[in-house]
Amino acid sequence: MTIELADIVSAVEGNWQSQLNWLKRLVSFPSLRGKEAPCQDWQARDFAARGWSVDRYTLAEVEMAHLPGFSPVMDTDYEQAVQVVAALRSPQRGGRSLILQGHVDVVPQGPSEMWASPPFQPRIHEGRMYGRGAGDMKSGVSAMVFALAALGQAGYAPAADVYVQTVTEEECTGNGALSTLGRGYRADACLIPEPTGQNVLRGTVGVMWFRLKLRGRPAHVSRSEHGTNAILSAFGLIEAIREFTRELNQRVKSHPWFGKLENPIKFNPGKISGGDWASSTPAWCEVDCRIAVLPGTPLADFRRELSEVVAKAARRDAFLANNLPEIEWNGFQADDYVLEPGSEFEAAMRQAHRAVTGAEPRETLLPAVTDCRFYGRYYDIPSLAYGPSSTDGHGFDEFVELDSLKSATIVIARFISDWCGVRSIETSA
Ligand code: ZN
């Protein structure tokens, strides 16, 4: 059984206003880390109302520490980290099963007054929807949900099992995606509609988070030469890691995939705290950092090399040499991932994109991570990201291009109908 592309297009068009309203509601949830539960609860109710079978659980309920790809966390309450998996199970085993996954966690908005309009009050202007998460990646979540809705509207359901998963922790560990695998969900492929600009995402680098913890010796600032300053000492370590990053970007040039990117190894000291008093030299400093992992390097080897860079820099400092800084691995411990060309899954995605847009999709490599790595790298479930166009998801005035959202929704619906097959759900009254 097949479904005409024209029927998919008219169903997506017919639902378009409700898709926009749905996305606005989703973006209005300030689903920052640790605060995703109301957003996830809303989705669980919405999925149940669509007649899908909903599994709602928290990360505290799933044993994950022993699973490949697990990232350690501190200071986060996993009792509050709600995950949602909605199953559309097919009574017949027609085509191939599919996981559609999106993350609903968003990164902090920064100073809200720097936004043209409030980040959690989505607004549409000149073909774009603005708001934190509008691009990364709540629009993609709307695309996968409304792709399925369009099939239903046209009188069809997937002929194979489809799991619609909305997870958290994508922006910091990936443990939300990992939990769905730990809980036992599997399929023949996993599509993640991250905002790729309707390109096929070929691969991602690895990423590591770590916290540098330094000590200083406090002294009254008037006699600061008798103390040390942990904040200034941190600068020295940061400079050493930046130098290391430059070296890694030379080494990556020989990598078959990531050598194509210019300087894909990015290092970011992203959050700093330290000191207790303006007139005392600071006795402590902590810096939360993110660095890309050199592709092909085992994470344990990379941690060892990075630790050595930090220790070497510390030994050049008289105080730090005797009070070596600590490194806490807190967050992403993410391997790189490449979906090698030639999979049936990619061929079907490309075919759907061609059918809808008339053109071959381009492919991209990302100097960052997505959740695709869990499926493709550890569980042998081919996984790629394909979704609408957006700006840099972590900046001010984040937006999604609505034309591309509609197009991606149609492509995904077409892909589902090709990959899973369809069965008629017309009631035979
Ligand atoms: Zn994302």
GROMACS .gro file of C-alpha atoms and ligand atoms in nm:
model
  430
    1MET     CA    1   0.000   0.000   0.000
    2THR     CA    2   0.135   0.345  -0.084
    3ILE     CA    3   0.027   0.697  -0.018
    4GLU     CA    4   0.041   0.971  -0.281
    5LEU     CA    5   0.278   1.259  -0.213
    6ALA     CA    6  -0.005   1.501  -0.299
    7ASP     CA    7  -0.212   1.353  -0.015
    8ILE     CA    8   0.076   1.403   0.231
    9VAL     CA    9   0.126   1.761   0.115
   10SER     CA   10  -0.240   1.852   0.150
   11ALA     CA   11  -0.257   1.691   0.496
   12VAL     CA   12   0.048   1.888   0.618
   13GLU     CA   13  -0.099   2.206   0.466
   14GLY     CA   14  -0.434   2.133   0.630
   15ASN     CA   15  -0.269   2.088   0.971
   16TRP     CA   16  -0.026   2.376   0.932
   17GLN     CA   17  -0.203   2.624   1.160
   18SER     CA   18  -0.239   2.365   1.433
   19GLN     CA   19   0.127   2.267   1.394
   20LEU     CA   20   0.225   2.633   1.445
   21ASN     CA   21   0.003   2.664   1.752
   22TRP     CA   22   0.140   2.339   1.889
   23LEU     CA   23   0.499   2.453   1.836
   24LYS     CA   24   0.427   2.788   2.002
   25ARG     CA   25   0.295   2.608   2.306
   26LEU     CA   26   0.602   2.384   2.314
   27VAL     CA   27   0.844   2.678   2.287
   28SER     CA   28   0.662   2.864   2.565
   29PHE     CA   29   0.782   2.605   2.819
   30PRO     CA   30   1.112   2.724   2.969
   31SER     CA   31   1.247   2.369   2.959
   32LEU     CA   32   1.593   2.449   3.091
   33ARG     CA   33   1.796   2.173   3.250
   34GLY     CA   34   1.616   2.035   3.553
   35LYS     CA   35   1.293   2.216   3.456
   36GLU     CA   36   1.175   2.002   3.164
   37ALA     CA   37   0.906   1.810   3.352
   38PRO     CA   38   0.603   2.036   3.279
   39CYS     CA   39   0.694   2.039   2.910
   40GLN     CA   40   0.734   1.661   2.905
   41ASP     CA   41   0.409   1.610   3.096
   42TRP     CA   42   0.228   1.824   2.840
   43GLN     CA   43   0.374   1.616   2.559
   44ALA     CA   44   0.284   1.290   2.730
   45ARG     CA   45  -0.079   1.407   2.753
   46ASP     CA   46  -0.077   1.525   2.393
   47PHE     CA   47   0.060   1.192   2.269
   48ALA     CA   48  -0.193   0.997   2.473
   49ALA     CA   49  -0.473   1.210   2.325
   50ARG     CA   50  -0.349   1.105   1.978
   51GLY     CA   51  -0.415   0.748   2.079
   52TRP     CA   52  -0.045   0.662   2.116
   53SER     CA   53   0.067   0.436   2.397
   54VAL     CA   54   0.278   0.649   2.634
   55ASP     CA   55   0.566   0.544   2.858
   56ARG     CA   56   0.657   0.833   3.088
   57TYR     CA   57   0.947   0.777   3.327
   58THR     CA   58   1.236   0.961   3.491
   59LEU     CA   59   1.609   0.906   3.449
   60ALA     CA   60   1.627   0.800   3.815
   61GLU     CA   61   1.431   0.487   3.717
   62VAL     CA   62   1.683   0.360   3.462
   63GLU     CA   63   2.019   0.200   3.547
   64MET     CA   64   2.260   0.355   3.301
   65ALA     CA   65   2.602   0.399   3.458
   66HIS     CA   66   2.720   0.067   3.310
   67LEU     CA   67   2.603   0.143   2.955
   68PRO     CA   68   2.840   0.259   2.680
   69GLY     CA   69   2.803   0.630   2.617
   70PHE     CA   70   2.699   0.715   2.971
   71SER     CA   71   2.809   1.058   3.094
   72PRO     CA   72   2.856   1.123   3.466
   73VAL     CA   73   2.654   1.401   3.626
   74MET     CA   74   2.672   1.601   3.943
   75ASP     CA   75   2.433   1.858   4.086
   76THR     CA   76   2.134   1.737   3.881
   77ASP     CA   77   1.826   1.565   4.021
   78TYR     CA   78   1.733   1.281   3.787
   79GLU     CA   79   1.405   1.228   3.977
   80GLN     CA   80   1.286   1.539   3.790
   81ALA     CA   81   1.423   1.438   3.449
   82VAL     CA   82   1.108   1.315   3.275
   83GLN     CA   83   1.139   1.119   2.948
   84VAL     CA   84   0.854   1.029   2.715
   85VAL     CA   85   0.832   0.740   2.466
   86ALA     CA   86   0.508   0.709   2.270
   87ALA     CA   87   0.459   0.389   2.073
   88LEU     CA   88   0.248   0.348   1.761
   89ARG     CA   89   0.250  -0.028   1.740
   90SER     CA   90   0.138  -0.188   1.418
   91PRO     CA   91  -0.078  -0.500   1.437
   92GLN     CA   92   0.094  -0.621   1.123
   93ARG     CA   93   0.471  -0.637   1.062
   94GLY     CA   94   0.479  -0.456   0.732
   95GLY     CA   95   0.790  -0.253   0.673
   96ARG     CA   96   1.076  -0.146   0.894
   97SER     CA   97   1.043  -0.003   1.243
   98LEU     CA   98   1.155   0.347   1.330
   99ILE     CA   99   1.254   0.567   1.622
  100LEU     CA  100   1.177   0.938   1.583
  101GLN     CA  101   1.357   1.128   1.855
  102GLY     CA  102   1.379   1.490   1.961
  103HIS     CA  103   1.512   1.666   2.266
  104VAL     CA  104   1.311   1.927   2.453
  105ASP     CA  105   1.583   2.059   2.683
  106VAL     CA  106   1.703   2.407   2.586
  107VAL     CA  107   2.014   2.601   2.683
  108PRO     CA  108   1.994   2.913   2.903
  109GLN     CA  109   1.867   3.223   2.727
  110GLY     CA  110   2.131   3.461   2.870
  111PRO     CA  111   2.028   3.819   2.955
  112SER     CA  112   1.665   3.833   2.837
  113GLU     CA  113   1.684   4.206   2.759
  114MET     CA  114   1.924   4.121   2.476
  115TRP     CA  115   1.638   3.946   2.294
  116ALA     CA  116   1.413   4.146   2.060
  117SER     CA  117   1.119   3.975   2.230
  118PRO     CA  118   1.098   3.752   2.540
  119PRO     CA  119   1.267   3.415   2.470
  120PHE     CA  120   0.980   3.205   2.603
  121GLN     CA  121   0.702   3.404   2.437
  122PRO     CA  122   0.733   3.272   2.083
  123ARG     CA  123   0.643   3.510   1.803
  124ILE     CA  124   0.610   3.474   1.428
  125HIS     CA  125   0.754   3.744   1.207
  126GLU     CA  126   0.828   3.736   0.834
  127GLY     CA  127   0.826   3.361   0.796
  128ARG     CA  128   1.019   3.281   1.110
  129MET     CA  129   0.924   3.170   1.459
  130TYR     CA  130   1.143   3.319   1.728
  131GLY     CA  131   1.204   3.180   2.077
  132ARG     CA  132   1.454   2.976   2.276
  133GLY     CA  133   1.429   2.622   2.145
  134ALA     CA  134   1.228   2.723   1.835
  135GLY     CA  135   1.521   2.604   1.625
  136ASP     CA  136   1.706   2.363   1.854
  137MET     CA  137   1.498   2.157   1.841
  138LYS     CA  138   1.133   2.196   1.925
  139SER     CA  139   1.049   2.272   1.561
  140GLY     CA  140   1.199   1.934   1.474
  141VAL     CA  141   0.982   1.772   1.740
  142SER     CA  142   0.677   1.933   1.579
  143ALA     CA  143   0.793   1.802   1.240
  144MET     CA  144   0.802   1.439   1.354
  145VAL     CA  145   0.471   1.462   1.540
  146PHE     CA  146   0.290   1.637   1.255
  147ALA     CA  147   0.443   1.407   0.994
  148LEU     CA  148   0.266   1.121   1.170
  149ALA     CA  149  -0.046   1.334   1.211
  150ALA     CA  150  -0.047   1.398   0.835
  151LEU     CA  151  -0.043   1.027   0.759
  152GLY     CA  152  -0.336   0.983   0.997
  153GLN     CA  153  -0.520   1.273   0.836
  154ALA     CA  154  -0.480   1.104   0.499
  155GLY     CA  155  -0.627   0.783   0.644
  156TYR     CA  156  -0.308   0.585   0.705
  157ALA     CA  157  -0.087   0.463   0.988
  158PRO     CA  158   0.268   0.322   0.968
  159ALA     CA  159   0.269  -0.050   0.891
  160ALA     CA  160   0.563  -0.107   1.130
  161ASP     CA  161   0.623   0.003   1.489
  162VAL     CA  162   0.715   0.368   1.539
  163TYR     CA  163   0.847   0.513   1.864
  164VAL     CA  164   0.816   0.887   1.920
  165GLN     CA  165   1.067   0.984   2.187
  166THR     CA  166   1.107   1.320   2.354
  167VAL     CA  167   1.411   1.327   2.576
  168THR     CA  168   1.613   1.566   2.790
  169GLU     CA  169   1.985   1.603   2.864
  170GLU     CA  170   2.083   1.630   2.496
  171GLU     CA  171   2.263   1.958   2.561
  172CYS     CA  172   2.479   1.829   2.846
  173THR     CA  173   2.514   1.448   2.862
  174GLY     CA  174   2.287   1.259   2.620
  175ASN     CA  175   2.165   1.045   2.907
  176GLY     CA  176   1.801   1.101   2.802
  177ALA     CA  177   1.857   0.925   2.469
  178LEU     CA  178   2.067   0.659   2.640
  179SER     CA  179   1.783   0.589   2.884
  180THR     CA  180   1.545   0.493   2.603
  181LEU     CA  181   1.795   0.228   2.493
  182GLY     CA  182   1.851   0.121   2.853
  183ARG     CA  183   1.477   0.080   2.884
  184GLY     CA  184   1.477  -0.150   2.586
  185TYR     CA  185   1.346   0.047   2.289
  186ARG     CA  186   1.494  -0.061   1.956
  187ALA     CA  187   1.412  -0.010   1.589
  188ASP     CA  188   1.558  -0.054   1.242
  189ALA     CA  189   1.660   0.313   1.221
  190CYS     CA  190   1.653   0.634   1.423
  191LEU     CA  191   1.579   0.975   1.274
  192ILE     CA  192   1.650   1.287   1.479
  193PRO     CA  193   1.507   1.607   1.326
  194GLU     CA  194   1.775   1.844   1.457
  195PRO     CA  195   1.788   2.172   1.261
  196THR     CA  196   2.027   2.062   0.986
  197GLY     CA  197   1.893   2.300   0.722
  198GLN     CA  198   1.746   1.997   0.544
  199ASN     CA  199   2.095   1.854   0.498
  200VAL     CA  200   2.181   1.498   0.589
  201LEU     CA  201   2.407   1.495   0.894
  202ARG     CA  202   2.696   1.264   0.814
  203GLY     CA  203   2.876   1.286   1.147
  204THR     CA  204   2.968   1.465   1.465
  205VAL     CA  205   3.287   1.508   1.667
  206GLY     CA  206   3.317   1.384   2.023
  207VAL     CA  207   3.264   1.628   2.308
  208MET     CA  208   3.382   1.638   2.666
  209TRP     CA  209   3.280   1.852   2.959
  210PHE     CA  210   3.506   1.899   3.257
  211ARG     CA  211   3.541   2.123   3.559
  212LEU     CA  212   3.879   2.267   3.653
  213LYS     CA  213   3.906   2.315   4.029
  214LEU     CA  214   4.189   2.533   4.152
  215ARG     CA  215   4.306   2.655   4.490
  216GLY     CA  216   4.479   2.981   4.581
  217ARG     CA  217   4.631   3.124   4.898
  218PRO     CA  218   4.420   3.412   5.030
  219ALA     CA  219   4.591   3.736   5.131
  220HIS     CA  220   4.475   4.092   5.182
  221VAL     CA  221   4.495   4.256   4.844
  222SER     CA  222   4.737   4.521   4.985
  223ARG     CA  223   4.992   4.242   5.031
  224SER     CA  224   4.883   4.023   4.742
  225GLU     CA  225   5.244   3.917   4.674
  226HIS     CA  226   5.211   3.697   4.986
  227GLY     CA  227   4.911   3.512   4.843
  228THR     CA  228   4.808   3.364   4.511
  229ASN     CA  229   4.503   3.436   4.300
  230ALA     CA  230   4.308   3.125   4.193
  231ILE     CA  231   4.119   3.319   3.925
  232LEU     CA  232   4.437   3.445   3.763
  233SER     CA  233   4.590   3.097   3.793
  234ALA     CA  234   4.290   2.959   3.602
  235PHE     CA  235   4.376   3.193   3.314
  236GLY     CA  236   4.713   3.019   3.286
  237LEU     CA  237   4.553   2.677   3.259
  238ILE     CA  238   4.298   2.803   3.006
  239GLU     CA  239   4.580   2.940   2.791
  240ALA     CA  240   4.756   2.601   2.801
  241ILE     CA  241   4.438   2.423   2.688
  242ARG     CA  242   4.392   2.673   2.405
  243GLU     CA  243   4.744   2.592   2.288
  244PHE     CA  244   4.658   2.220   2.308
  245THR     CA  245   4.346   2.287   2.099
  246ARG     CA  246   4.556   2.447   1.825
  247GLU     CA  247   4.771   2.135   1.817
  248LEU     CA  248   4.463   1.909   1.797
  249ASN     CA  249   4.335   2.108   1.499
  250GLN     CA  250   4.661   2.029   1.321
  251ARG     CA  251   4.633   1.659   1.406
  252VAL     CA  252   4.270   1.634   1.289
  253LYS     CA  253   4.370   1.736   0.935
  254SER     CA  254   4.454   1.376   0.848
  255HIS     CA  255   4.113   1.244   0.957
  256PRO     CA  256   3.913   1.111   0.658
  257TRP     CA  257   3.595   1.298   0.755
  258PHE     CA  258   3.668   1.571   1.006
  259GLY     CA  259   3.984   1.677   0.824
  260LYS     CA  260   3.743   1.847   0.582
  261LEU     CA  261   3.633   2.096   0.848
  262GLU     CA  262   3.834   2.399   0.944
  263ASN     CA  263   3.934   2.388   1.312
  264PRO     CA  264   3.658   2.151   1.430
  265ILE     CA  265   3.821   2.112   1.772
  266LYS     CA  266   3.668   2.393   1.971
  267PHE     CA  267   3.744   2.465   2.335
  268ASN     CA  268   3.524   2.682   2.550
  269PRO     CA  269   3.565   2.787   2.911
  270GLY     CA  270   3.192   2.844   2.950
  271LYS     CA  271   3.127   2.921   3.314
  272ILE     CA  272   3.352   3.050   3.588
  273SER     CA  273   3.312   3.106   3.958
  274GLY     CA  274   3.559   3.175   4.233
  275GLY     CA  275   3.668   3.387   4.526
  276ASP     CA  276   3.476   3.513   4.827
  277TRP     CA  277   3.572   3.877   4.873
  278ALA     CA  278   3.681   4.168   4.653
  279SER     CA  279   3.971   4.258   4.885
  280SER     CA  280   4.109   3.906   4.929
  281THR     CA  281   4.302   3.715   4.668
  282PRO     CA  282   4.069   3.430   4.569
  283ALA     CA  283   4.135   3.099   4.745
  284TRP     CA  284   3.941   2.896   4.489
  285CYS     CA  285   3.819   2.901   4.132
  286GLU     CA  286   3.611   2.660   3.926
  287VAL     CA  287   3.581   2.671   3.548
  288ASP     CA  288   3.329   2.459   3.354
  289CYS     CA  289   3.474   2.377   3.016
  290ARG     CA  290   3.377   2.206   2.693
  291ILE     CA  291   3.626   2.066   2.445
  292ALA     CA  292   3.580   1.864   2.128
  293VAL     CA  293   3.752   1.525   2.134
  294LEU     CA  294   3.996   1.446   1.855
  295PRO     CA  295   3.794   1.203   1.637
  296GLY     CA  296   3.918   0.848   1.656
  297THR     CA  297   4.067   0.896   2.003
  298PRO     CA  298   3.931   0.672   2.281
  299LEU     CA  299   3.781   0.893   2.551
  300ALA     CA  300   4.006   0.751   2.825
  301ASP     CA  301   4.316   0.835   2.619
  302PHE     CA  302   4.189   1.184   2.554
  303ARG     CA  303   4.120   1.242   2.925
  304ARG     CA  304   4.473   1.128   3.005
  305GLU     CA  305   4.627   1.361   2.749
  306LEU     CA  306   4.419   1.658   2.859
  307SER     CA  307   4.504   1.590   3.226
  308GLU     CA  308   4.872   1.592   3.136
  309VAL     CA  309   4.837   1.931   2.960
  310VAL     CA  310   4.675   2.075   3.273
  311ALA     CA  311   4.931   1.918   3.510
  312LYS     CA  312   5.221   2.043   3.300
  313ALA     CA  313   5.087   2.398   3.304
  314ALA     CA  314   5.023   2.375   3.678
  315ARG     CA  315   5.380   2.264   3.746
  316ARG     CA  316   5.505   2.591   3.600
  317ASP     CA  317   5.326   2.777   3.883
  318ALA     CA  318   5.499   2.768   4.224
  319PHE     CA  319   5.176   2.740   4.425
  320LEU     CA  320   4.980   2.514   4.186
  321ALA     CA  321   5.278   2.279   4.155
  322ASN     CA  322   5.222   2.185   4.518
  323ASN     CA  323   4.843   2.215   4.501
  324LEU     CA  324   4.765   2.048   4.172
  325PRO     CA  325   4.429   2.144   4.023
  326GLU     CA  326   4.161   1.877   4.006
  327ILE     CA  327   3.967   1.787   3.695
  328GLU     CA  328   3.611   1.667   3.743
  329TRP     CA  329   3.450   1.491   3.444
  330ASN     CA  330   3.102   1.630   3.485
  331GLY     CA  331   2.876   1.604   3.180
  332PHE     CA  332   2.937   1.501   2.816
  333GLN     CA  333   3.177   1.212   2.765
  334ALA     CA  334   3.069   1.176   2.404
  335ASP     CA  335   3.236   0.976   2.128
  336ASP     CA  336   3.245   1.095   1.770
  337TYR     CA  337   3.007   0.933   1.524
  338VAL     CA  338   2.987   0.896   1.148
  339LEU     CA  339   2.706   0.730   0.955
  340GLU     CA  340   2.912   0.574   0.678
  341PRO     CA  341   2.763   0.624   0.331
  342GLY     CA  342   2.568   0.341   0.175
  343SER     CA  343   2.300   0.258   0.433
  344GLU     CA  344   1.945   0.180   0.321
  345PHE     CA  345   1.828   0.429   0.580
  346GLU     CA  346   2.019   0.718   0.429
  347ALA     CA  347   1.909   0.614   0.079
  348ALA     CA  348   1.544   0.628   0.191
  349MET     CA  349   1.591   0.971   0.354
  350ARG     CA  350   1.758   1.104   0.040
  351GLN     CA  351   1.484   0.958  -0.175
  352ALA     CA  352   1.214   1.131   0.034
  353HIS     CA  353   1.399   1.463   0.021
  354ARG     CA  354   1.436   1.436  -0.358
  355ALA     CA  355   1.071   1.346  -0.405
  356VAL     CA  356   0.958   1.654  -0.212
  357THR     CA  357   1.216   1.917  -0.308
  358GLY     CA  358   1.333   1.791  -0.648
  359ALA     CA  359   1.698   1.815  -0.539
  360GLU     CA  360   1.962   1.596  -0.381
  361PRO     CA  361   2.020   1.689  -0.014
  362ARG     CA  362   2.366   1.808   0.080
  363GLU     CA  363   2.552   1.642   0.361
  364THR     CA  364   2.712   1.813   0.660
  365LEU     CA  365   2.954   1.733   0.937
  366LEU     CA  366   2.908   1.900   1.271
  367PRO     CA  367   3.183   2.011   1.509
  368ALA     CA  368   2.938   1.935   1.792
  369VAL     CA  369   2.730   1.639   1.911
  370THR     CA  370   2.377   1.507   1.864
  371ASP     CA  371   2.208   1.206   2.019
  372CYS     CA  372   2.260   1.006   1.695
  373ARG     CA  373   2.581   0.857   1.836
  374PHE     CA  374   2.396   0.638   2.087
  375TYR     CA  375   2.194   0.454   1.825
  376GLY     CA  376   2.453   0.437   1.551
  377ARG     CA  377   2.769   0.379   1.751
  378TYR     CA  378   2.664   0.159   2.041
  379TYR     CA  379   2.345  -0.018   1.931
  380ASP     CA  380   2.396  -0.069   1.561
  381ILE     CA  381   2.081   0.126   1.476
  382PRO     CA  382   2.165   0.352   1.182
  383SER     CA  383   2.093   0.707   1.285
  384LEU     CA  384   2.104   1.044   1.119
  385ALA     CA  385   1.979   1.395   1.177
  386TYR     CA  386   1.767   1.579   0.921
  387GLY     CA  387   1.544   1.875   1.000
  388PRO     CA  388   1.451   2.238   0.933
  389SER     CA  389   1.667   2.548   0.899
  390SER     CA  390   1.750   2.754   1.201
  391THR     CA  391   2.010   2.998   1.328
  392ASP     CA  392   2.272   2.906   1.581
  393GLY     CA  393   2.055   2.752   1.848
  394HIS     CA  394   2.242   2.893   2.144
  395GLY     CA  395   2.232   3.263   2.053
  396PHE     CA  396   1.990   3.553   2.106
  397ASP     CA  397   1.676   3.569   1.888
  398GLU     CA  398   1.690   3.203   1.793
  399PHE     CA  399   1.445   3.119   1.518
  400VAL     CA  400   1.329   2.851   1.277
  401GLU     CA  401   1.249   2.916   0.910
  402LEU     CA  402   0.884   2.816   0.875
  403ASP     CA  403   0.907   2.727   0.504
  404SER     CA  404   1.180   2.479   0.580
  405LEU     CA  405   0.983   2.344   0.875
  406LYS     CA  406   0.686   2.270   0.649
  407SER     CA  407   0.911   2.114   0.387
  408ALA     CA  408   1.093   1.900   0.645
  409THR     CA  409   0.759   1.784   0.788
  410ILE     CA  410   0.650   1.669   0.441
  411VAL     CA  411   0.984   1.497   0.378
  412ILE     CA  412   0.966   1.313   0.711
  413ALA     CA  413   0.608   1.202   0.645
  414ARG     CA  414   0.712   1.076   0.305
  415PHE     CA  415   1.012   0.899   0.454
  416ILE     CA  416   0.798   0.728   0.722
  417SER     CA  417   0.554   0.604   0.460
  418ASP     CA  418   0.842   0.463   0.248
  419TRP     CA  419   1.043   0.316   0.535
  420CYS     CA  420   0.766   0.173   0.751
  421GLY     CA  421   0.504   0.120   0.483
  422VAL     CA  422   0.147   0.227   0.553
  423ARG     CA  423  -0.179   0.057   0.634
  424SER     CA  424  -0.525   0.198   0.592
  425ILE     CA  425  -0.702   0.311   0.908
  426GLU     CA  426  -1.023   0.412   0.730
  427THR     CA  427  -1.308   0.291   0.946
  428SER     CA  428  -1.511   0.037   0.754
  429ALA     CA  429  -1.853   0.149   0.874
  430ZN      ZN  430   1.970   2.007   1.944
   0.00000   0.00000   0.00000
